[in-house]
Backbone as JSON, one array per atom type, in Angstrom:
{
  "sequence": "MKTEYFFLLAICFIVPFILSFSRNLDFYKYPLRLVLSIGLPFVMFVAWDMIVTARGHWNFNSEYVIGIKVYNLPLEEVFFFIIIPFCGNFTWESVKYLMRKKK",
  "N": [[-42.57, -17.16, -138.27], [-42.82, -13.73, -139.25], [-41.85, -11.72, -138.38], [-39.51, -12.4, -136.98], [-36.82, -11.45, -137.5], [-37.15, -8.79, -137.46], [-37.56, -8.09, -134.73], [-35.54, -9.18, -133.24], [-33.71, -7.7, -133.75], [-34.61, -5.44, -132.89], [-34.55, -6.0, -130.4], [-31.64, -6.01, -130.21], [-31.17, -3.55, -130.08], [-32.42, -1.77, -128.35], [-31.65, -1.67, -126.16], [-28.76, -0.52, -125.51], [-29.15, 1.54, -126.96], [-31.13, 2.92, -125.15], [-29.36, 3.45, -123.04], [-27.11, 4.38, -124.07], [-27.22, 7.4, -123.72], [-26.25, 8.15, -121.29], [-24.3, 10.34, -119.21], [-22.09, 9.83, -118.3], [-21.2, 8.3, -120.51], [-18.97, 8.73, -123.69], [-20.35, 8.81, -125.8], [-21.59, 10.77, -127.84], [-20.61, 12.33, -128.23], [-18.39, 12.91, -130.45], [-19.87, 12.89, -132.81], [-19.13, 12.69, -135.68], [-17.61, 11.07, -135.81], [-19.09, 8.98, -134.95], [-21.32, 9.06, -137.34], [-19.7, 8.32, -139.47], [-18.24, 6.08, -138.85], [-20.93, 4.57, -138.43], [-21.86, 4.58, -141.13], [-20.21, 4.54, -143.51], [-19.89, 1.43, -143.41], [-22.54, 1.14, -143.7], [-22.92, 1.71, -146.69], [-21.17, 0.17, -148.0], [-21.54, -2.34, -147.24], [-24.2, -2.33, -147.75], [-24.61, -2.28, -150.5], [-23.12, -4.18, -151.18], [-24.79, -6.45, -150.52], [-27.09, -5.79, -151.91], [-25.9, -6.03, -154.73], [-25.45, -9.02, -154.91], [-27.8, -10.44, -154.13], [-28.95, -9.47, -155.98], [-27.61, -11.25, -157.92], [-28.25, -13.56, -157.41], [-26.92, -14.57, -155.58], [-27.24, -14.99, -152.78], [-30.15, -14.91, -150.8], [-33.17, -14.0, -148.9], [-35.03, -15.52, -146.65], [-38.64, -15.6, -146.73], [-40.23, -16.39, -144.88], [-39.1, -15.37, -142.17], [-39.04, -12.71, -142.76], [-40.41, -9.05, -142.56], [-41.48, -8.18, -145.15], [-41.5, -5.91, -146.03], [-39.39, -4.05, -148.51], [-36.2, -2.76, -149.85], [-35.09, -1.35, -152.05], [-33.72, -4.33, -153.29], [-33.61, -5.58, -150.8], [-34.51, -7.56, -147.78], [-36.39, -5.05, -145.43], [-35.39, -5.69, -142.59], [-32.76, -6.12, -143.23], [-31.21, -4.47, -144.19], [-31.61, -2.38, -141.82], [-30.11, -3.64, -140.0], [-27.17, -3.11, -140.57], [-27.26, -0.75, -139.67], [-28.03, -0.86, -137.06], [-26.27, -2.64, -135.99], [-23.32, -1.65, -136.24], [-24.27, 0.4, -134.37], [-24.65, -0.71, -132.08], [-21.99, -1.77, -131.63], [-20.49, 0.2, -131.28], [-21.39, 1.43, -129.01], [-20.64, -0.52, -127.58], [-17.95, -0.03, -127.12], [-17.46, 2.06, -126.34], [-18.83, 2.27, -123.88], [-16.75, -0.06, -122.8], [-14.28, 1.76, -122.64], [-15.03, 3.37, -120.87], [-15.43, 1.72, -118.58], [-12.87, 1.03, -118.31], [-11.42, 3.79, -118.01], [-12.89, 4.08, -115.51], [-11.8, 1.82, -113.7], [-9.06, 2.37, -113.22]],
  "CA": [[-42.64, -15.62, -137.55], [-42.42, -13.38, -140.11], [-41.49, -10.65, -137.35], [-38.08, -12.58, -136.15], [-35.75, -11.01, -137.52], [-37.25, -7.57, -137.24], [-37.72, -8.53, -133.17], [-33.96, -9.83, -132.98], [-32.85, -6.3, -134.02], [-35.34, -4.42, -131.94], [-34.02, -6.38, -128.83], [-30.22, -5.6, -129.99], [-31.15, -2.08, -130.32], [-33.43, -1.02, -127.67], [-30.71, -1.3, -124.37], [-27.93, 0.2, -125.96], [-29.86, 3.02, -127.3], [-31.56, 3.98, -123.78], [-28.1, 3.3, -122.23], [-26.21, 5.72, -124.9], [-27.78, 8.85, -123.26], [-25.58, 7.91, -120.32], [-23.77, 11.31, -119.26], [-21.1, 8.95, -118.41], [-20.49, 8.22, -121.9], [-18.62, 9.78, -124.52], [-20.81, 8.55, -126.88], [-22.37, 11.48, -128.49], [-19.3, 13.76, -128.03], [-17.88, 13.26, -131.74], [-21.08, 12.75, -133.6], [-18.73, 12.98, -137.16], [-17.32, 10.04, -135.57], [-20.37, 7.92, -134.95], [-21.74, 8.76, -138.27], [-18.65, 7.66, -140.28], [-18.2, 4.24, -137.87], [-22.08, 3.61, -139.35], [-22.41, 5.19, -142.56], [-19.31, 3.69, -144.13], [-19.7, 0.35, -143.81], [-23.19, 0.68, -144.05], [-23.22, 2.15, -147.83], [-20.47, -0.81, -148.48], [-22.61, -3.38, -147.09], [-25.71, -2.8, -148.38], [-24.5, -1.75, -152.17], [-22.62, -5.67, -151.54], [-26.1, -7.08, -150.46], [-27.92, -5.44, -153.47], [-25.42, -7.23, -155.61], [-25.07, -10.02, -154.38], [-29.01, -10.86, -154.05], [-30.13, -9.31, -157.18], [-27.07, -12.23, -158.84], [-29.05, -14.48, -157.01], [-25.79, -15.56, -154.64], [-28.08, -15.2, -151.68], [-31.33, -14.38, -151.15], [-33.42, -14.13, -147.5], [-36.21, -16.5, -146.35], [-39.72, -14.75, -146.48], [-40.41, -16.74, -143.87], [-38.79, -14.36, -141.35], [-38.82, -11.01, -142.67], [-41.87, -8.49, -142.62], [-41.63, -8.3, -146.61], [-41.04, -4.88, -146.81], [-38.25, -3.97, -148.92], [-35.42, -0.95, -149.83], [-34.77, -1.94, -153.73], [-34.35, -5.74, -153.48], [-32.72, -6.09, -149.64], [-35.69, -7.09, -146.66], [-36.26, -3.76, -144.65], [-34.0, -5.48, -141.61], [-31.7, -6.24, -143.66], [-30.91, -2.73, -144.25], [-31.61, -1.89, -140.51], [-29.12, -4.9, -139.25], [-26.29, -2.4, -141.16], [-27.29, 0.45, -139.27], [-28.02, -1.54, -135.67], [-24.8, -3.38, -135.22], [-22.4, -0.77, -135.94], [-24.18, 1.29, -133.54], [-24.05, -1.33, -130.6], [-20.64, -2.06, -131.7], [-19.66, 1.49, -130.92], [-21.93, 1.49, -127.58], [-19.61, -1.23, -126.13], [-16.32, 0.49, -127.47], [-17.44, 3.33, -125.54], [-18.73, 1.48, -122.68], [-15.41, -0.42, -122.46], [-13.63, 2.66, -122.45], [-15.77, 4.15, -119.54], [-15.75, 1.08, -117.46], [-11.26, 1.23, -118.3], [-11.19, 4.31, -116.84], [-13.71, 4.01, -113.76], [-11.3, 0.95, -113.25], [-7.92, 3.42, -112.76]],
  "C": [[-41.98, -15.01, -138.16], [-41.49, -12.06, -139.73], [-39.69, -10.89, -136.71], [-36.83, -11.86, -136.05], [-36.08, -9.75, -137.42], [-37.22, -7.65, -135.57], [-36.63, -8.35, -132.69], [-33.28, -8.71, -132.85], [-33.22, -5.13, -133.38], [-34.67, -4.71, -130.66], [-32.39, -5.94, -129.01], [-29.86, -4.1, -129.68], [-31.34, -1.41, -129.13], [-32.37, -0.57, -125.96], [-29.74, -0.44, -124.67], [-28.26, 1.4, -126.43], [-30.21, 3.9, -126.18], [-29.91, 4.11, -123.2], [-27.01, 4.65, -122.68], [-26.03, 7.02, -124.68], [-27.02, 9.15, -121.81], [-24.59, 9.42, -120.25], [-21.78, 10.7, -118.99], [-20.09, 9.13, -119.87], [-19.93, 8.84, -123.23], [-19.41, 9.7, -126.18], [-21.38, 9.18, -128.15], [-21.63, 12.59, -128.86], [-18.75, 14.01, -129.45], [-18.81, 12.48, -132.6], [-20.38, 12.26, -135.18], [-18.0, 11.45, -137.07], [-18.15, 8.19, -135.4], [-21.22, 7.76, -136.58], [-20.87, 8.08, -139.29], [-18.59, 6.06, -139.98], [-19.77, 3.48, -138.51], [-22.22, 3.8, -140.49], [-21.7, 4.42, -143.89], [-19.51, 2.3, -144.6], [-21.49, -0.22, -144.09], [-23.83, 0.77, -146.2], [-22.33, 0.88, -148.1], [-21.31, -2.18, -148.45], [-23.99, -3.63, -147.92], [-25.62, -2.61, -150.26], [-23.79, -3.72, -152.21], [-23.77, -6.41, -151.38], [-26.89, -6.92, -151.79], [-27.38, -6.19, -154.67], [-25.83, -8.96, -155.4], [-26.72, -10.74, -154.72], [-29.23, -10.75, -155.65], [-29.01, -10.62, -158.38], [-27.6, -13.14, -158.84], [-28.07, -15.45, -156.31], [-26.24, -16.02, -153.23], [-29.68, -14.99, -151.67], [-32.02, -14.47, -149.23], [-34.94, -14.59, -147.53], [-37.43, -15.73, -146.12], [-40.31, -14.83, -145.74], [-39.98, -15.76, -141.96], [-38.37, -13.01, -141.31], [-40.04, -10.23, -142.96], [-42.31, -8.3, -144.13], [-41.87, -7.03, -146.98], [-39.54, -4.52, -147.39], [-37.59, -2.78, -149.63], [-34.91, -1.66, -150.98], [-35.06, -3.28, -153.26], [-33.81, -6.44, -151.83], [-34.47, -5.84, -148.72], [-34.96, -5.37, -146.16], [-35.31, -4.33, -143.18], [-33.08, -5.85, -142.09], [-30.57, -4.86, -143.78], [-30.7, -1.72, -142.62], [-30.23, -2.48, -139.66], [-27.55, -3.56, -139.87], [-26.28, -1.13, -140.56], [-27.14, 0.32, -137.42], [-26.76, -1.69, -135.4], [-23.82, -2.85, -135.35], [-22.74, 0.24, -134.79], [-23.95, 0.44, -132.11], [-22.78, -1.57, -130.53], [-20.21, -0.76, -131.08], [-20.14, 1.98, -129.5], [-21.28, 0.55, -126.8], [-18.48, -1.05, -126.54], [-16.75, 1.29, -126.4], [-17.81, 3.15, -124.35], [-17.66, 0.73, -121.8], [-14.62, 0.53, -121.57], [-13.86, 3.34, -121.06], [-15.2, 3.0, -118.42], [-13.38, 1.1, -117.23], [-11.04, 2.53, -117.49], [-11.68, 4.88, -115.37], [-12.5, 3.23, -113.32], [-10.0, 1.98, -112.67], [-8.1, 4.28, -111.67]]
}
């Protein structure tokens, strides 16, 4: 299934994205922190992926990606480095909220 990786990322993203707008969370209160926590790993790991795939150290199975490429990376791989840090930030803010509520 060519859309498997894409759908997996979409499932990981949709619930945290919707819930991130809750007024109880401080998720968007510090936008620079959010941008840096997504942007820095994005630049570092996309560059790493581009280098190692160009050198042939690893590749992506065309049976599981939709085929759109950004440089030599599947679109899903680029999205991965945005969505997963976003979900990590959401989880962190959720835990902070629950700890405040518990006190």
